[in-house]
Coordinates of C-alpha atoms (C1' of nucleotides) in Angstrom, one line a residue:
Chain A
X1 CA 0.1 0.1 0.1
X2 CA 2.8 2.6 0.7
X3 CA 4.8 1.9 -2.8
X4 CA 3.0 0.1 -5.7
X5 CA 6.0 -0.1 -7.6
X6 CA 9.5 0.7 -5.6
X7 CA 10.7 3.9 -7.4
X8 CA 14.1 3.7 -9.7
X9 CA 17.1 4.8 -7.6
X10 CA 17.6 8.2 -9.0
X11 CA 14.1 8.8 -8.7
X12 CA 14.1 8.2 -5.4
X13 CA 17.4 10.2 -4.7
X14 CA 15.4 13.2 -6.4
X15 CA 12.5 13.3 -4.4
X16 CA 14.5 13.0 -1.5
X17 CA 16.6 16.3 -2.9
X18 CA 12.8 18.2 -3.5
X19 CA 11.3 17.0 -0.2
X20 CA 14.6 19.1 1.4
X21 CA 14.6 22.0 -0.9
X22 CA 10.7 22.5 -0.5
X23 CA 10.8 22.2 3.2
X24 CA 13.5 24.9 3.4
X25 CA 12.0 27.1 1.1
X26 CA 8.5 26.5 2.5
X27 CA 10.3 27.4 5.7
X28 CA 11.8 30.2 4.9
X29 CA 9.7 32.2 2.4
X30 CA 6.7 31.0 3.4
X31 CA 4.1 29.0 0.6
X32 CA 4.4 31.1 -2.1
X33 CA 7.7 30.0 -2.9
X34 CA 9.4 29.7 -6.0
X35 CA 9.1 26.5 -7.5
X36 CA 11.5 26.8 -10.0
X37 CA 13.9 27.7 -7.3
X38 CA 12.9 24.7 -5.4
X39 CA 13.6 22.7 -8.1
X40 CA 17.2 24.4 -9.3
X41 CA 18.5 24.2 -5.7
X42 CA 17.2 20.0 -5.2
X43 CA 19.6 20.4 -8.5
X44 CA 17.0 18.6 -10.3
X45 CA 15.0 19.7 -13.7
X46 CA 11.5 21.6 -13.2
X47 CA 9.9 18.8 -15.2
X48 CA 10.7 16.7 -12.2
X49 CA 8.9 18.4 -9.5
X50 CA 6.2 18.6 -11.8
X51 CA 6.4 14.9 -12.2
X52 CA 6.4 14.1 -8.4
X53 CA 4.2 16.5 -7.3
X54 CA 1.8 18.0 -9.8
X55 CA 0.6 20.6 -7.5
X56 CA 1.6 23.0 -5.0
X57 CA -0.2 21.5 -2.3
X58 CA 1.1 18.2 -3.2
X59 CA 4.7 19.7 -2.5
X60 CA 3.4 21.5 0.7
X61 CA 2.2 18.4 2.2
X62 CA 4.7 16.0 1.4
X63 CA 7.3 18.3 2.8
X64 CA 5.7 18.5 6.4
X65 CA 3.8 14.9 6.6
X66 CA 6.2 14.6 9.4
X67 CA 5.2 17.6 11.2
X68 CA 1.9 16.6 11.0
X69 CA 2.2 13.2 12.0
X70 CA 4.2 14.7 15.2
X71 CA 1.2 17.5 16.0
X72 CA -1.1 14.7 15.7
X73 CA 0.7 12.3 18.2
X74 CA 1.4 15.0 20.3
X75 CA -2.3 15.4 20.7
X76 CA -2.5 11.8 22.0
X77 CA -0.1 12.1 24.3
X78 CA -1.6 15.4 26.3
X79 CA -4.2 13.9 26.3
X80 CA -2.7 11.2 28.6
X81 CA -0.9 13.7 30.7
X82 CA -3.6 16.3 30.9
X83 CA -7.1 16.4 31.9
X84 CA -9.3 17.0 28.9
X85 CA -10.0 20.6 29.3
X86 CA -6.0 21.3 30.1
X87 CA -4.6 19.2 27.3
X88 CA -6.7 20.9 24.5
X89 CA -5.2 24.3 25.6
X90 CA -2.0 23.1 25.2
X91 CA -2.5 21.2 22.2
X92 CA -4.1 24.5 20.8
X93 CA -0.8 26.9 21.7
X94 CA 1.8 24.3 20.0
X95 CA -0.3 23.6 17.3
X96 CA -0.4 27.8 16.8
X97 CA 3.1 28.1 17.8
X98 CA 4.4 25.4 15.3
X99 CA 2.0 27.0 12.3
X100 CA 3.9 30.4 13.0
X101 CA 7.3 29.0 13.6
X102 CA 7.4 26.8 9.8
X103 CA 5.4 29.4 7.7
X104 CA 4.4 27.2 5.1
X105 CA 2.3 25.0 7.3
X106 CA -0.3 27.5 8.0
X107 CA -1.4 27.4 4.3
X108 CA -1.4 23.5 4.8
X109 CA -3.3 23.0 7.9
X110 CA -5.9 26.3 6.5
X111 CA -6.6 24.2 3.5
X112 CA -6.9 21.1 5.6
X113 CA -9.9 22.5 7.4
X114 CA -11.5 24.5 4.6
X115 CA -15.0 23.3 3.6
X116 CA -14.7 21.7 0.0
X117 CA -11.7 22.9 -0.2
X118 CA -8.2 21.4 -1.8
X119 CA -9.8 17.6 -2.6
X120 CA -9.5 17.1 1.2
X121 CA -5.7 17.9 1.7
X122 CA -4.9 13.9 3.2
X123 CA -2.6 14.8 5.9
X124 CA -5.8 16.8 7.1
X125 CA -7.2 13.9 8.2
X126 CA -4.2 13.1 10.8
X127 CA -4.9 16.4 12.3
X128 CA -8.8 16.4 12.4
X129 CA -9.1 13.0 14.3
X130 CA -6.3 14.1 16.6
X131 CA -8.5 17.4 17.5
X132 CA -11.5 15.4 17.2
X133 CA -10.6 13.3 20.4
X134 CA -9.4 16.0 22.3
X135 CA -12.6 18.1 21.6
X136 CA -15.0 14.8 22.5
X137 CA -12.7 14.4 25.9
X138 CA -13.5 17.7 26.8
X139 CA -17.1 18.0 26.0
X140 CA -17.7 14.7 27.8
X141 CA -16.1 16.5 31.0
X142 CA -18.2 19.1 30.4
X143 CA -15.6 21.8 30.4
X144 CA -16.1 22.8 26.8
X145 CA -19.0 24.1 24.9
X146 CA -20.8 20.6 23.1
X147 CA -22.2 22.8 20.0
X148 CA -18.4 23.2 18.9
X149 CA -17.0 21.0 16.0
X150 CA -14.1 19.6 15.8
X151 CA -12.9 21.1 12.7
X152 CA -14.5 24.8 14.0
X153 CA -12.0 24.6 16.8
X154 CA -9.4 23.9 13.7
X155 CA -10.6 26.8 12.3
X156 CA -10.7 28.9 15.1
X157 CA -7.4 28.1 16.0
X158 CA -6.3 29.1 12.6
X159 CA -8.0 32.4 13.1
X160 CA -5.9 33.0 16.1
X161 CA -2.5 32.4 14.3
X162 CA -3.5 34.8 11.8
X163 CA -4.1 37.1 14.4
X164 CA -0.8 36.1 16.5
X165 CA 0.8 36.5 12.7
X166 CA -0.6 40.4 12.7
X167 CA 1.4 41.0 15.4
X168 CA 4.5 40.3 13.8
X169 CA 7.5 38.8 16.5
X170 CA 5.2 39.1 19.8
X171 CA 5.2 35.8 21.1
X172 CA 3.2 36.2 24.0
X173 CA 0.4 36.9 21.4
X174 CA -0.1 33.2 20.6
X175 CA -1.0 32.4 24.3
X176 CA -3.0 34.9 25.0
X177 CA -5.2 34.8 21.7
X178 CA -5.0 30.9 22.6
X179 CA -6.5 31.9 26.0
X180 CA -8.8 34.7 24.7
X181 CA -10.3 31.7 22.8
X182 CA -10.9 28.7 25.1
X183 CA -11.8 31.3 27.7
X184 CA -15.0 31.7 24.7
X185 CA -15.3 27.9 24.0
X186 CA -15.4 27.2 27.7
X187 CA -18.8 25.9 28.9
X188 CA -21.2 27.2 31.2
X189 CA -19.3 30.7 31.4
Chain B
X1 CA -4.7 69.9 1.7
X2 CA -7.1 67.4 -0.3
X3 CA -5.0 68.3 -3.5
X4 CA -2.1 70.5 -4.2
X5 CA -2.4 71.0 -8.3
X6 CA -5.3 69.8 -9.7
X7 CA -5.0 66.8 -11.9
X8 CA -5.5 67.4 -15.2
X9 CA -8.4 66.4 -17.0
X10 CA -7.5 63.0 -19.1
X11 CA -5.7 62.4 -16.0
X12 CA -8.4 62.7 -13.6
X13 CA -10.5 60.8 -15.5
X14 CA -8.2 58.1 -15.8
X15 CA -7.9 58.3 -12.3
X16 CA -11.7 57.6 -11.4
X17 CA -11.9 54.2 -13.9
X18 CA -8.6 52.9 -12.8
X19 CA -10.4 53.5 -9.0
X20 CA -13.6 51.6 -10.7
X21 CA -11.8 48.7 -12.2
X22 CA -9.8 47.6 -9.2
X23 CA -12.9 48.0 -6.9
X24 CA -14.4 45.7 -9.4
X25 CA -11.5 42.9 -9.8
X26 CA -10.8 42.8 -6.3
X27 CA -14.4 42.3 -5.5
X28 CA -14.1 39.6 -7.7
X29 CA -11.1 37.8 -7.4
X30 CA -9.2 38.8 -4.2
X31 CA -6.3 41.1 -3.6
X32 CA -4.3 39.1 -6.3
X33 CA -6.1 40.5 -9.5
X34 CA -4.2 41.5 -12.0
X35 CA -2.8 44.9 -12.4
X36 CA -2.4 44.6 -15.6
X37 CA -5.7 43.3 -16.4
X38 CA -7.3 46.2 -14.8
X39 CA -5.4 48.5 -16.3
X40 CA -6.6 47.1 -19.7
X41 CA -10.2 47.5 -18.0
X42 CA -9.8 50.5 -17.4
X43 CA -8.7 51.5 -21.1
X44 CA -5.6 52.6 -19.8
X45 CA -2.2 52.1 -20.4
X46 CA -0.2 49.9 -17.6
X47 CA 2.2 52.9 -16.7
X48 CA -0.8 55.0 -16.0
X49 CA -1.6 53.0 -13.1
X50 CA 1.6 53.0 -11.6
X51 CA 1.9 56.3 -12.3
X52 CA -0.9 57.2 -9.9
X53 CA -0.8 53.9 -7.9
X54 CA 2.9 53.2 -7.4
X55 CA 2.1 49.6 -5.1
X56 CA -0.7 47.5 -5.1
X57 CA -1.6 48.7 -1.0
X58 CA -2.1 51.9 -2.7
X59 CA -4.8 50.7 -5.5
X60 CA -6.3 48.4 -3.1
X61 CA -6.6 51.3 -0.4
X62 CA -7.9 54.1 -2.8
X63 CA -10.4 51.4 -4.1
X64 CA -11.9 51.3 -0.5
X65 CA -11.4 54.4 1.2
X66 CA -15.1 54.9 1.1
X67 CA -16.0 51.9 2.3
X68 CA -13.5 51.8 5.1
X69 CA -15.0 55.6 6.0
X70 CA -18.9 53.8 5.9
X71 CA -17.2 50.9 8.5
X72 CA -15.6 54.1 10.8
X73 CA -18.6 55.7 11.0
X74 CA -21.2 53.0 11.6
X75 CA -19.1 52.5 14.6
X76 CA -19.9 56.1 15.7
X77 CA -23.5 55.0 14.8
X78 CA -23.9 51.9 17.1
X79 CA -21.9 53.7 19.6
X80 CA -24.6 55.9 20.3
X81 CA -28.1 53.3 19.2
X82 CA -26.4 51.1 21.9
X83 CA -24.7 50.0 25.0
X84 CA -21.1 49.9 24.4
X85 CA -20.6 46.3 25.2
X86 CA -23.5 45.7 22.3
X87 CA -21.9 48.2 20.5
X88 CA -18.8 46.8 19.8
X89 CA -20.1 43.4 19.4
X90 CA -22.5 44.7 16.4
X91 CA -19.3 46.4 15.0
X92 CA -17.1 43.5 14.8
X93 CA -20.1 41.6 13.4
X94 CA -20.5 44.4 10.6
X95 CA -16.6 44.6 10.4
X96 CA -16.4 40.6 9.5
X97 CA -19.3 40.2 7.4
X98 CA -18.1 43.5 5.5
X99 CA -14.9 42.1 5.0
X100 CA -16.2 38.5 3.9
X101 CA -18.2 40.3 1.5
X102 CA -15.8 42.6 -0.6
X103 CA -13.2 40.0 -1.0
X104 CA -10.3 42.4 -1.1
X105 CA -10.9 44.5 1.9
X106 CA -9.7 41.8 4.3
X107 CA -6.4 42.6 2.7
X108 CA -6.3 46.1 3.3
X109 CA -7.6 45.7 7.0
X110 CA -5.0 42.9 7.6
X111 CA -1.9 45.3 6.4
X112 CA -3.9 48.5 8.4
X113 CA -3.4 46.3 11.7
X114 CA 0.1 44.8 11.1
X115 CA 2.7 45.5 13.6
X116 CA 5.1 47.6 11.5
X117 CA 3.4 46.2 8.0
X118 CA 3.1 48.2 5.0
X119 CA 3.9 51.6 6.3
X120 CA 0.5 52.0 8.4
X121 CA -2.0 52.0 5.7
X122 CA -3.0 55.2 6.0
X123 CA -7.6 54.5 5.9
X124 CA -6.0 51.8 9.0
X125 CA -6.1 55.2 11.2
X126 CA -9.6 55.7 10.7
X127 CA -10.6 52.2 11.6
X128 CA -8.6 52.2 14.5
X129 CA -9.9 55.3 16.3
X130 CA -13.0 53.6 15.9
X131 CA -12.1 50.8 17.1
X132 CA -10.7 52.9 20.3
X133 CA -13.7 54.7 20.9
X134 CA -15.8 51.1 21.1
X135 CA -13.1 49.3 22.8
X136 CA -12.6 52.1 25.8
X137 CA -16.4 52.7 26.3
X138 CA -16.9 49.1 26.6
X139 CA -14.0 49.0 29.1
X140 CA -15.1 52.0 31.3
X141 CA -18.9 50.1 31.4
X142 CA -16.7 47.4 32.8
X143 CA -18.0 44.6 30.2
X144 CA -14.7 43.9 28.4
X145 CA -11.3 43.1 29.6
X146 CA -9.2 45.7 31.0
X147 CA -6.0 44.3 29.7
X148 CA -6.6 44.4 25.6
X149 CA -5.8 46.9 23.5
X150 CA -8.1 48.1 20.3
X151 CA -5.3 47.0 17.7
X152 CA -5.7 43.6 19.2
X153 CA -9.5 43.5 18.7
X154 CA -9.0 43.9 15.3
X155 CA -6.5 41.6 14.9
X156 CA -8.6 38.6 16.6
X157 CA -11.8 40.0 14.6
X158 CA -9.4 39.5 11.2
X159 CA -8.9 36.1 12.6
X160 CA -12.7 35.1 12.9
X161 CA -12.9 36.1 9.3
X162 CA -10.1 34.5 8.3
X163 CA -11.6 31.2 10.6
X164 CA -15.0 32.3 8.9
X165 CA -13.4 32.3 5.3
X166 CA -12.7 28.6 6.0
X167 CA -16.1 27.7 6.1
X168 CA -16.8 28.5 3.0
X169 CA -20.1 30.1 2.8
X170 CA -21.5 29.1 5.7
X171 CA -22.9 32.8 6.6
X172 CA -23.9 32.0 10.1
X173 CA -20.3 31.0 11.0
X174 CA -19.6 34.6 11.0
X175 CA -21.9 35.5 13.9
X176 CA -21.2 32.3 15.7
X177 CA -17.2 32.7 15.8
X178 CA -17.7 36.8 16.7
X179 CA -19.5 35.5 19.6
X180 CA -17.0 32.8 20.7
X181 CA -14.6 36.2 20.5
X182 CA -16.4 38.2 22.5
X183 CA -17.4 35.7 25.1
X184 CA -13.8 35.4 25.2
X185 CA -13.3 39.2 25.6
X186 CA -16.0 39.4 28.5
X187 CA -14.8 41.1 31.8
X188 CA -15.5 38.6 34.7
X189 CA -15.8 36.2 33.2
Chain C
dA1 C1' 2.6 66.9 -17.4
dC2 C1' 1.0 62.8 -18.3
dC3 C1' -0.2 58.8 -21.5
dT4 C1' 1.5 54.5 -24.2
dG5 C1' 3.3 50.1 -25.0
dA6 C1' 6.8 47.8 -26.1
dA7 C1' 10.7 45.5 -23.2
dC8 C1' 12.8 42.7 -19.7
dA9 C1' 12.7 40.1 -15.7
dC10 C1' 10.8 36.3 -13.2
dC11 C1' 7.4 32.4 -12.8
dG12 C1' 4.4 28.4 -13.5
dT13 C1' 3.8 24.7 -16.6
dT14 C1' 4.4 21.8 -20.6
dC15 C1' 6.8 18.7 -23.3
dA16 C1' 9.9 16.8 -26.9
dA17 C1' 14.3 14.9 -27.2
dG18 C1' 17.1 12.5 -24.3
dT19 C1' 19.6 8.3 -21.2
Chain D
dA1 C1' 11.3 4.9 -16.8
dC2 C1' 12.5 8.8 -15.1
dC3 C1' 15.1 13.4 -16.5
dT4 C1' 16.2 18.1 -18.6
dG5 C1' 15.7 22.3 -20.1
dA6 C1' 14.0 24.9 -23.5
dA7 C1' 9.8 26.5 -24.7
dC8 C1' 5.2 28.9 -23.8
dA9 C1' 2.0 32.3 -21.2
dC10 C1' 1.3 35.4 -17.8
dC11 C1' 2.4 39.0 -14.7
dG12 C1' 4.3 42.8 -12.7
dT13 C1' 7.6 46.8 -13.6
dT14 C1' 9.9 50.3 -15.8
dC15 C1' 11.0 53.5 -19.5
dA16 C1' 11.8 56.0 -23.9
dA17 C1' 9.1 58.2 -27.0
dG18 C1' 4.8 60.4 -27.7
dT19 C1' 0.9 64.0 -27.1

DNA sequence: ACCTGAACACCGTTCAAGT
DNA sequence: ACCTGAACACCGTTCAAGT
């Protein structure tokens, strides 16, 4: 399932180089980084980039799968360490912080929670599943409003990241804004 | 002060046409609309566009000054009609809704509240002043947290717009998300 | 003083030719 | 089977030439 036909040695090498170059470029210059540049830095013809990654989204996704995986795994860790409500807050903090540190990831996660967006970015399900577990637990615990859906929490977190981004560099913003959000999401009030 | 030297008749006409074409294009295709296209639709050489509006920001701003003005004026109206807390909520709702309806305006307002961004988009002060009045009043009334700054409220509203945008077309989202935000901003909790 | 549009640089994308 | 890079289309930006 992982690989129907094994790649030829050179293809495999190029694939790896492209991923590396892409991760660097997206991190440094955001999701708009020049694809041609990425190909050049990887020492590869531009056609090769398109063969492996037909769309910019595909490349973005491939470049950050492991980070997304890590984020999803982190949700489960936090879910075991902390009571549900706190786990959710802690995770949202890490989500937003990570999103801002690695510039291209914001765009990736954004399209992962866009309704009807780019054919449901595949790594998006990992994040949505993780969020679903945390949100469900917090709702059962009674500390989180019953009327919010997991994907909404992710969208709002994306909004928080955007707001923090506008504050350009003021790192405390993330925590402040996440806490405002979770304040608003708290059950009972 | 409004105009040091009166424009030549043809210049004045071109200026107006450009604004019209720009407003249409930005509204339809977002802030990324092709400048060349705008010039063509206005029946004007591309150089003329650059003469009047050296940057995309300048054009964006000029195309939407009146809407921004209206938004600022609306803040004062609401401030007179409603108690401070409610006025702020109502205004944030209109702000977010307007921002999403007119596609280019989100980018404009975003850069208006970006710390150290594009040389302080001039129409931004109008919006910031309006927000300052509403926020101040709500804080004196005691319904709004004392530790938030007006510009932060605007940034968070921008975040809410972003979140609602991800829900693609679900119009209720705006109200829902604004109310979550204001829940979180409420004093005392 | 202002306008025009050709010219340049840059980027994304495709595809014929190569191995 | 996969790669390369030239070729094309498109966009932003500048500037010499025109009125």
